[in-house]
XYZ file of C-alpha atoms in Angstrom:
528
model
C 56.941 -30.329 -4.201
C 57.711 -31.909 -7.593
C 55.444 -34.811 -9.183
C 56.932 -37.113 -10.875
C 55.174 -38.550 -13.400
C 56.432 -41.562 -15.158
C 56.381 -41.524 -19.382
C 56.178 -45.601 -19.272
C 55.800 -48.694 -17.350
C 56.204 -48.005 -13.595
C 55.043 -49.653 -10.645
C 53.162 -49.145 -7.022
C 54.944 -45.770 -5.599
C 55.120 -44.277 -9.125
C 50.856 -44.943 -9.127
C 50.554 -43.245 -5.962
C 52.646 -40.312 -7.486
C 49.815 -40.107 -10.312
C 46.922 -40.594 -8.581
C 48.237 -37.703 -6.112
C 49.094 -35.546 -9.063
C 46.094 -36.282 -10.630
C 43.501 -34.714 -7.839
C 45.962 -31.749 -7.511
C 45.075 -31.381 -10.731
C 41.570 -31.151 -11.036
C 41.735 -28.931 -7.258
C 43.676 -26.458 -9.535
C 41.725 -26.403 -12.346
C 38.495 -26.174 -10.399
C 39.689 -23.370 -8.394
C 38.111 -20.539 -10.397
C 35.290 -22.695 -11.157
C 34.666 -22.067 -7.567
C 35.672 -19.025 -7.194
C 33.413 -17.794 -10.087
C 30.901 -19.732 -7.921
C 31.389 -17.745 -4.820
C 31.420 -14.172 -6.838
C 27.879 -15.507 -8.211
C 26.472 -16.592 -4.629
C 27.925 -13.328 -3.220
C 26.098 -11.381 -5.975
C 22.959 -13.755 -5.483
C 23.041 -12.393 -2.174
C 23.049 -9.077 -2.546
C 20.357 -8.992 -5.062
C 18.637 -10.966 -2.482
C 18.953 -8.416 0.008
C 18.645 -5.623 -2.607
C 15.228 -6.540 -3.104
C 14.069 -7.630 0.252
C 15.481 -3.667 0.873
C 13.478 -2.251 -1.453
C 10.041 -3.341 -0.156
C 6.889 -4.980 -1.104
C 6.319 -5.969 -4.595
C 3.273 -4.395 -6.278
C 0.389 -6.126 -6.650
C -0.876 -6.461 -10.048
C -4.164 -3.333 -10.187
C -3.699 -2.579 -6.389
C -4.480 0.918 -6.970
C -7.450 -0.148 -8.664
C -8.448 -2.129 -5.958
C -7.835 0.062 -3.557
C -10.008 2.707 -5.248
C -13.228 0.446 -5.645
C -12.744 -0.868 -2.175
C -12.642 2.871 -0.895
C -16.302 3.149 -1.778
C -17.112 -0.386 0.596
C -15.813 0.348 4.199
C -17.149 -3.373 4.880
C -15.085 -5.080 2.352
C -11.154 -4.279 2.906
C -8.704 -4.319 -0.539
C -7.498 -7.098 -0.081
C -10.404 -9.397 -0.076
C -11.689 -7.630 -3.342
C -8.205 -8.508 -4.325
C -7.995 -12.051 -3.632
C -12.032 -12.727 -5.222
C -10.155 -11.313 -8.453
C -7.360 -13.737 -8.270
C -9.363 -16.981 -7.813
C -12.098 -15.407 -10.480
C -12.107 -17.060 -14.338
C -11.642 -13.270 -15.195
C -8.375 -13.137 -14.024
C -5.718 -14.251 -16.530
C -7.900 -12.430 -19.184
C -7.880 -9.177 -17.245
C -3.849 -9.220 -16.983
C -3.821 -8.761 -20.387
C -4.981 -5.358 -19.623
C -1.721 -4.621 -18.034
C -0.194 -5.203 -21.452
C -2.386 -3.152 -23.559
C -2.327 0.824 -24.567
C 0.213 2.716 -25.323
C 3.786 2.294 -24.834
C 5.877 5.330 -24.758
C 8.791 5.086 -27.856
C 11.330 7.940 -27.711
C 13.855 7.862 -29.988
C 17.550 8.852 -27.672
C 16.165 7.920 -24.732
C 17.530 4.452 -22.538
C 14.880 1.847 -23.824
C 15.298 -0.050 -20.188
C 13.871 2.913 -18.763
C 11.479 3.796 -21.120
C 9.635 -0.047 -20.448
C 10.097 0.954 -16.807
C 7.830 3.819 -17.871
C 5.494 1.920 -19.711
C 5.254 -0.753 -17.013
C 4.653 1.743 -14.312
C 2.228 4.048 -16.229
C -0.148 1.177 -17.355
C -0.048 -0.295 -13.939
C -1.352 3.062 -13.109
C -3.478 3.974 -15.420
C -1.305 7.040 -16.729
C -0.252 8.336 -20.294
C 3.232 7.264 -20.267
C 4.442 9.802 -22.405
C 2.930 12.408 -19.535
C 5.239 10.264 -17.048
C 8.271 10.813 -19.590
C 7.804 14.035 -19.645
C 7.503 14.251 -15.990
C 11.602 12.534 -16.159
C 12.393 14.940 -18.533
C 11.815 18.433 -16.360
C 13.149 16.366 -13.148
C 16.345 14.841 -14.394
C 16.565 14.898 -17.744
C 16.962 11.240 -17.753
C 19.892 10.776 -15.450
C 19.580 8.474 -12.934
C 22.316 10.026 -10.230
C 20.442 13.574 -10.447
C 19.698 15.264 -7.063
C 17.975 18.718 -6.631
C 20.729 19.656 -4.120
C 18.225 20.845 -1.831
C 17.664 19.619 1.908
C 14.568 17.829 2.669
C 13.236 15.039 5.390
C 15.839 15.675 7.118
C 18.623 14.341 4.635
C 21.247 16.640 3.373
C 20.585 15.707 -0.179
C 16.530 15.961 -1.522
C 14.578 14.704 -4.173
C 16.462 12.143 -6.125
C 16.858 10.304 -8.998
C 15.032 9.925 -12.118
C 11.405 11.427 -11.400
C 12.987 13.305 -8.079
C 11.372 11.171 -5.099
C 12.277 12.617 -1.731
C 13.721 10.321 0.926
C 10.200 10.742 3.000
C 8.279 8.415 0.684
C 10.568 6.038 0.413
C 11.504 5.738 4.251
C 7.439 5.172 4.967
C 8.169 2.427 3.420
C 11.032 1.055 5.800
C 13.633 2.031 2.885
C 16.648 4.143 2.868
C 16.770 6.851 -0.186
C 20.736 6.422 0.169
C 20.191 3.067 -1.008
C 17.467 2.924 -3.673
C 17.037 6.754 -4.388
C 19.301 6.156 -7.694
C 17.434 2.882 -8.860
C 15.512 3.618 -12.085
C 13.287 1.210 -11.216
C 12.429 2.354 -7.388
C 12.345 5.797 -8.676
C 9.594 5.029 -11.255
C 7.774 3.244 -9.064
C 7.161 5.541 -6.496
C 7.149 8.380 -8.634
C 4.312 6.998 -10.401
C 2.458 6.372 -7.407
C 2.802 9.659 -6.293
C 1.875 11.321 -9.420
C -1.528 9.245 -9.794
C -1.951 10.493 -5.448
C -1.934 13.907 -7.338
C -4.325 12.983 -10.140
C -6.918 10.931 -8.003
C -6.687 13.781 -5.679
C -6.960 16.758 -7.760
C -8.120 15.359 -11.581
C -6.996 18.162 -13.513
C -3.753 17.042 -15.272
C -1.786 21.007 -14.442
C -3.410 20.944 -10.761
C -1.781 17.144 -10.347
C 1.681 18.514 -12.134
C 1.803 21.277 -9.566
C 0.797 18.781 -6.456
C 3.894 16.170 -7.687
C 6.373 19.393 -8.119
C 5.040 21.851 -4.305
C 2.726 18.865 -2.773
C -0.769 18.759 -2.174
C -0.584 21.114 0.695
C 0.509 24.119 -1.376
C -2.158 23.054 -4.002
C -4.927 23.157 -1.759
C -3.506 26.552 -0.308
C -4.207 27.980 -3.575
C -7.805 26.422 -3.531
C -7.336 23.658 -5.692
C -5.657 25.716 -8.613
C -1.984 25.855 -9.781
C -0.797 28.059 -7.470
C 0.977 31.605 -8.349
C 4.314 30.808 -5.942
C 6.667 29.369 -5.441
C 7.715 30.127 -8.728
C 9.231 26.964 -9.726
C 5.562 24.985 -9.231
C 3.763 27.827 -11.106
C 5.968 26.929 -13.955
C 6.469 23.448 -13.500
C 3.002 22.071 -14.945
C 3.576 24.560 -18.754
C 6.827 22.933 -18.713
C 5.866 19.345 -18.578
C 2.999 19.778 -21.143
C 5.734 20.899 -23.357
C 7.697 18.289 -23.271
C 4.514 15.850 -23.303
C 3.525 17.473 -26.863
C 7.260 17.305 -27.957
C 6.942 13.536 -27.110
C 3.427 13.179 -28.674
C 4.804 14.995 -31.756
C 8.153 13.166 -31.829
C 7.619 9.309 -30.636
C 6.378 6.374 -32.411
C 3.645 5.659 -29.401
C 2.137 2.606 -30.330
C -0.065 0.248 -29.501
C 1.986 -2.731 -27.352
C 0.174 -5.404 -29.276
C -1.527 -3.280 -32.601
C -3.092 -6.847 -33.568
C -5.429 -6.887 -29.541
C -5.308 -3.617 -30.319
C -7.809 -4.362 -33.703
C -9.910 -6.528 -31.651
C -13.362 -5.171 -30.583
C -13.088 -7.562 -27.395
C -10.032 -6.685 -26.733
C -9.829 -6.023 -22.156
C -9.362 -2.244 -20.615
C -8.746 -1.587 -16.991
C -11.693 0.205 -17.844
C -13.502 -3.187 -18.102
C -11.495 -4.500 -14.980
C -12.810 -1.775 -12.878
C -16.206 -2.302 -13.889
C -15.796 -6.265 -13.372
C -14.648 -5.439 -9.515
C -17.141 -2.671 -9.099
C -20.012 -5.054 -9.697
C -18.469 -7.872 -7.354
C -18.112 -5.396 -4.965
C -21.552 -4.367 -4.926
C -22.584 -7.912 -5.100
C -20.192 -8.527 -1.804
C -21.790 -5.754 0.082
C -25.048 -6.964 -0.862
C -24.689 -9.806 0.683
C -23.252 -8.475 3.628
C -26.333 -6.130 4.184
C -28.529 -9.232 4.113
C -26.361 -11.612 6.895
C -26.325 -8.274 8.689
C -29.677 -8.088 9.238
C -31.152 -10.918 11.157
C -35.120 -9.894 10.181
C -33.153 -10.856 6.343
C -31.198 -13.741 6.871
C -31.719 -16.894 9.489
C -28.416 -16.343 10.637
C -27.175 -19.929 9.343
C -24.538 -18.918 6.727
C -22.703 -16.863 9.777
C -23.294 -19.421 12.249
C -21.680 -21.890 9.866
C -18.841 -19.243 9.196
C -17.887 -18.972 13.245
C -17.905 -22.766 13.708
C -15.409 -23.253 10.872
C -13.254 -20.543 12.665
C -13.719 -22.073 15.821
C -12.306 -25.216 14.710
C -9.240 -23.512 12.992
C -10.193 -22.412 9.455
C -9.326 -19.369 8.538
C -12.863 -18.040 8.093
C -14.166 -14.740 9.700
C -11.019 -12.949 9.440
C -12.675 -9.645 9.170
C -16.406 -10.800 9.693
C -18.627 -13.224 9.165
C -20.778 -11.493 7.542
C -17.865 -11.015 4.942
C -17.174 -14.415 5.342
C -20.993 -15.372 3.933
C -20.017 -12.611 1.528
C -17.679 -13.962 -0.526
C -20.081 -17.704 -0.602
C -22.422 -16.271 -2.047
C -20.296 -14.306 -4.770
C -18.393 -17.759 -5.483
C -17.285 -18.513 -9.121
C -19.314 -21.477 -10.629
C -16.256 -23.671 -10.625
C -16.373 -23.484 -6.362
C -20.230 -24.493 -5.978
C -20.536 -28.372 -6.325
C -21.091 -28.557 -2.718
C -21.088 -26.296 0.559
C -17.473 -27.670 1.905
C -16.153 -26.658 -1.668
C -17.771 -23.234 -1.536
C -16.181 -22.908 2.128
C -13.150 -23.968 0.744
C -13.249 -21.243 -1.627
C -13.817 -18.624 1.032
C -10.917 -19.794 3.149
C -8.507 -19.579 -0.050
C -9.773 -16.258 -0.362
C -9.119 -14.912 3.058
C -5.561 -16.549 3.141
C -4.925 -14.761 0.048
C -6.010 -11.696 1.856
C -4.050 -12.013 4.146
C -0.993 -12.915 1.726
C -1.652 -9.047 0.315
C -2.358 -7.815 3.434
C 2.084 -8.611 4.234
C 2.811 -7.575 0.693
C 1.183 -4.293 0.306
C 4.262 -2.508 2.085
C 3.149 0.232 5.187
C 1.414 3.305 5.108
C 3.158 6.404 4.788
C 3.713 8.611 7.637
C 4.305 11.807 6.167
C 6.489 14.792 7.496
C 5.069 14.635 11.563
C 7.095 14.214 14.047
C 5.953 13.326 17.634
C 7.843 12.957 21.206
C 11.042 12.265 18.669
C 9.388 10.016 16.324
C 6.862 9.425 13.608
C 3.304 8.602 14.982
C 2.600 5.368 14.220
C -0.694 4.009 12.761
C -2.518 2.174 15.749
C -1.868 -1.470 14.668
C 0.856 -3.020 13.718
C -0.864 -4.197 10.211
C -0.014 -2.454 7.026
C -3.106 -1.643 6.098
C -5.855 1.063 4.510
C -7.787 3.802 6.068
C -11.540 2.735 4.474
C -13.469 5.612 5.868
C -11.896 9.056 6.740
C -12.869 12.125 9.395
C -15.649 14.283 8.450
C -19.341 14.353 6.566
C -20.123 11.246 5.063
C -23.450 8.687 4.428
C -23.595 6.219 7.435
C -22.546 2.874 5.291
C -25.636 1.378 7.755
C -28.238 4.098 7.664
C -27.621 5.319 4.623
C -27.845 8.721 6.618
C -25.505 11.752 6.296
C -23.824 11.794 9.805
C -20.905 13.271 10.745
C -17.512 10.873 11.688
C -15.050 11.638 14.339
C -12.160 9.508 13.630
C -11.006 7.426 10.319
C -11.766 3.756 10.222
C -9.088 0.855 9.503
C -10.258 -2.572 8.276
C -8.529 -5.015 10.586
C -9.514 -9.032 11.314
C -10.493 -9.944 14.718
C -7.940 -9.606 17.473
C -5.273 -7.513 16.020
C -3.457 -6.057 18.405
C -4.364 -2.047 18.775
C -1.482 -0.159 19.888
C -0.411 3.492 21.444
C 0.452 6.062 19.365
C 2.248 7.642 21.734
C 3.723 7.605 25.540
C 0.552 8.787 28.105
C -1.983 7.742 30.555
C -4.951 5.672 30.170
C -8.287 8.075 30.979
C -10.641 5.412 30.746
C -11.652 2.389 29.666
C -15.354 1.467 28.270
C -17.830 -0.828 27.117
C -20.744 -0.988 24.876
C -22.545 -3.987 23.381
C -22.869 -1.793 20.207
C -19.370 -0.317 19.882
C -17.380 -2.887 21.740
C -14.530 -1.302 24.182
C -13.300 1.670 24.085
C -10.280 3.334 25.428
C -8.836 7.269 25.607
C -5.045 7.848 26.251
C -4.062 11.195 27.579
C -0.794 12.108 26.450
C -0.159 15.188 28.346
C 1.767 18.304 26.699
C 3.150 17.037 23.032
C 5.611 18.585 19.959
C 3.784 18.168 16.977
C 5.733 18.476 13.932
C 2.842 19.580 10.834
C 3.781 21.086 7.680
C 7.248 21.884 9.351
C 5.977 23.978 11.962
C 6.260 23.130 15.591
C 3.172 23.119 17.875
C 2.888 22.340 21.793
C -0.357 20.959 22.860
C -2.651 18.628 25.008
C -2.899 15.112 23.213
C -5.047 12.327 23.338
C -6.421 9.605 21.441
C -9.177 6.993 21.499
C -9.611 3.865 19.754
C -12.926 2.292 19.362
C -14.674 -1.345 18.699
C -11.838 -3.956 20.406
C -12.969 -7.202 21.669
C -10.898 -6.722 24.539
C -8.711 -4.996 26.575
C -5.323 -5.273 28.653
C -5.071 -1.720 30.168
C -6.847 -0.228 33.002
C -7.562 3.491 34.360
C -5.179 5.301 35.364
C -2.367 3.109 33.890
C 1.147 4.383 32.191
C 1.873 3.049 28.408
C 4.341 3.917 26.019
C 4.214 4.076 22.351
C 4.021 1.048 20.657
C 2.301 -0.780 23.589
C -0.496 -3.018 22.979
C -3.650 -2.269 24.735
C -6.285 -4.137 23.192
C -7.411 -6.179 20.799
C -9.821 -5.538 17.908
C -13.160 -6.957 16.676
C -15.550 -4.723 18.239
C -19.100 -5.977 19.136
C -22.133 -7.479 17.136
C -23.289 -4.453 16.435
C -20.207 -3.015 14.444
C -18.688 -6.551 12.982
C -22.145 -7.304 11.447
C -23.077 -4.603 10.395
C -19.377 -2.815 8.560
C -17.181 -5.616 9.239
C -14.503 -5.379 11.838
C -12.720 -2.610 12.083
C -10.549 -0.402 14.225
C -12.178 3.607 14.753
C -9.606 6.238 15.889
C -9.792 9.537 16.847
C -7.040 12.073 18.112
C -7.848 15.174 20.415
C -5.700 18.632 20.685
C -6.078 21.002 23.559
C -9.734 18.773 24.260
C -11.060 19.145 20.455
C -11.781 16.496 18.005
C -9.605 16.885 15.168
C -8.761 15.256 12.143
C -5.915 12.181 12.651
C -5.283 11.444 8.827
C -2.909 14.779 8.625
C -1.424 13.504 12.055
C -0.900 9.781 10.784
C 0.090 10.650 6.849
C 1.430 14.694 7.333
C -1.161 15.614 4.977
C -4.361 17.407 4.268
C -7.212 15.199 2.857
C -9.195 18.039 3.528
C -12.571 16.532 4.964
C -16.328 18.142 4.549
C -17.231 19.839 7.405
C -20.755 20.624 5.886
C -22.853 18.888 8.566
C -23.396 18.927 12.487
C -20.782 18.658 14.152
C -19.293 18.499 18.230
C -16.167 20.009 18.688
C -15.386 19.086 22.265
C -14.287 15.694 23.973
């Protein structure tokens, strides 16, 4: 088709001819407008799903509060958590994320080098140490693989600090698809690395756990171990490149003028901040525990507010009364404002609770498939298998199973395809209910073992199984909250405990595929 498009006068038909032209016109020139537009939506959208793939995003000092929280099996992570985040102290303490020293190494990509020092102050680690780390793994390239085999991939560790695919994939992510990311890599590296330290303290011992694992560490009783020879070596060859680094970069203060300042805010001073709110938490949960303490009002009040839809008593009430009595100033004008405060705090929970990403499930393999944890939360195990003071009593008392901080009727699920033995109740302990699971392949440490399986889960309000009944994994079978005598007294909680060949036995190596290697140093059944 031709326009014609008149150079003077003209009348009706020749306007038509213009106008026509005209938006032809501005279609053509806006076509690449729009496709630019489309390119930029399409890459929108894979970002998008890029990081929806790659998991939860970390919470500003989880790891902290995961480590303070460890020592209170009444007050879950995530509350401590969300108190910080509606405290006064909380803006000031972020600027302890952005303190310390930032690693400065001259040839080295300066986007990952502040993925480094994000990372490594998040964690508390030298980030230097963490370049080194890099430096024996990959040498800085991104695209490096070990060429080994592991978790069942063809292809192994991976990227920049070497992550193999099992980490990553207890996280619901694929290695194939964020193995290579510098930032992903970093991440989780870090996080495994600081497992290593909590775990073992000594900086070689943690070196050799991040090259063999913890298993082979413990093996060797705690030490560097002599073989394989690669981790024997590995921790002398990261120290040298972390005194290289020392000697060679301009480490720096991130801000040398805070850095002058005598007030200036540590995580040192953040863990101390959440260590004493802790404390004052649990205190208060001792007291509204204990009715020949309290009246019982501030936990009578808490259960009406839940009963009428507030979400109050997520975890207990005794929690609940907790966290009003810890309130900041700024939340105390009146009771309805201090109740306020408390439901903020357990939404916010709750908020982490999503976030926080699932647990790991290690290198076990069970009926064709990882065992699961027994809820469907992502959540923390706040009291582990073996010798430990009775958070009550105050008495050293041995524990059969690990305990899992949970709110009030989550669902409690089984682990595995079996047979309900029986179902019980207590008015101390709630219900209680043991699956047998008949003759089982369990996959530890690589090595294949055939045995008699059960487990038993502890404290649910109620129950939707009987005797005698067939589940299968994944099946819900209860729901949890336990009875007055567990919510008030450590907060709600699931308790589960796994059996082999009719023994108790540990379930954290059968849940994570690792050895957290529990004291056995007090009386202790072995039987069903």
């Amino acid at each position: 088709m031709q326009l014609k498009i008149p150079t003077s006068g003209g009348g009706g038909g020749q306007a038509k001819y213009i106008i026509i032209g005209a938006i032809l016109v501005v279609i053509l020139a806006m076509m690449p407008l729009l496709m630019i537009i489309t390119v930029i939506s399409s890459i929108g959208g894979d970002q998008a799903a890029k990081e929806q793939q790659q998991g939860a995003k970390e919470i500003p000092f989880q790891a902290l509060y995961q480590e303070v929280a460890s020592k209170y099996t009444s007050i879950p992570w995530t509350i401590l958590a969300a108190v910080h985040f509606y405290s006064d102290e909380y803006d000031i303490h972020l600027s302890a994320l952005s303190t310390g020293s930032a690693a400065s190494l001259k040839g080295k990509n300066p986007t990952y080098l502040a993925l480094v020092n994000k990372y490594a102050q998040m964690r508390g680690l030298d980030p230097l140490l963490v370049a080194a780390i890099i430096q024996q793994e990959s040498n800085w390239n991104p695209k490096a693989n070990s060429g080994a085999t592991g978790c069942g991939r063809d292809i192994g560790a991976r990227g920049l600090m070497q992550v193999m695919p099992c980490h990553y994939e207890g996280d619901g992510l694929d290695a194939d698809d964020v193995g290579y990311d510098p930032e992903t890599s970093i991440k989780y590296g870090t996080k495994i690395f600081k497992s290593c330290l909590d775990q073992f303290k000594a900086t070689d011992v943690a070196l050799a756990c991040y090259n063999g694992g913890a298993g082979t560490v413990q093996n060797a009783g705690g030490r560097v171990p002599s073989s394989p020879k690669e981790t024997a070596e590995y921790p002398g060859k990261v120290l040298a490149h972390y005194e290289r680094f020392k000697a060679e970069s301009n480490s720096q203060p991130v801000n040398e003028e805070k850095e002058k300042d005598k007030n200036l805010i540590k995580i040192s001073d953040v863990k101390k901040w959440l260590q004493d709110k802790a404390e004052s938490i649990s205190g208060q949960i001792r007291i509204h525990s204990d009715s020949s303490r309290s009246s019982g009002q501030c936990t009578k009040t808490a259960k009406e507010k839940k009963e009428k839809g507030a979400t109050i008593g997520t975890f207990s009430f005794p929690l609940s009364c907790g966290i009003f009595y810890t309130a900041p100033k700024k939340y105390l004008s009146n009771d309805d404002t201090t109740w306020d405060y408390v439901e903020m705090v357990e939404k916010k929970s709750q908020e982490y609770m999503g976030a926080s990403g699932p647990v790991s499930f290690g290198d076990l393999v069970m009926a064709g498939g990882s065992l699961p944890l027994p809820t469907p939360l992502k959540i923390e195990i706040s009291s582990k298998f073996g010798c430990r003071v009775h958070p009550v009593t105050g008495v050293l008392k041995f524990h059969y199973g690990i305990d899992m901080p949970v709110p009030t009727n989550t669902p409690v699920i089984a682990v595995a395809d079996g047979k309900v033995e029986y179902v019980k109740n207590d008015h101390l302990i709630g219900h209680s209910v043991m699956i047998d699971h008949g003759q089982m392949t369990l996959k530890k440490n690589g090595t294949p073992t055939t045995a008699n399986f059960k487990s038993r889960y502890l404290h649910m309000i109620s129950v939707s199984v009987k005797p005698g009944q067939q589940v299968v994994k994944g099946q819900e079978i209860a729901k949890s909250g336990g009875a007055q005598g567990i919510v008030y007294s450590t907060g709600a909680h699931l308790h589960f405990e796994t059996y082999i060949n009719g023994a108790v036995v540990n379930p954290y190596p059968l849940l994570t595929g690792k050895n957290d290697n529990p004291n056995m140093n007090c009386y202790h059944r072995t039987g069903g």
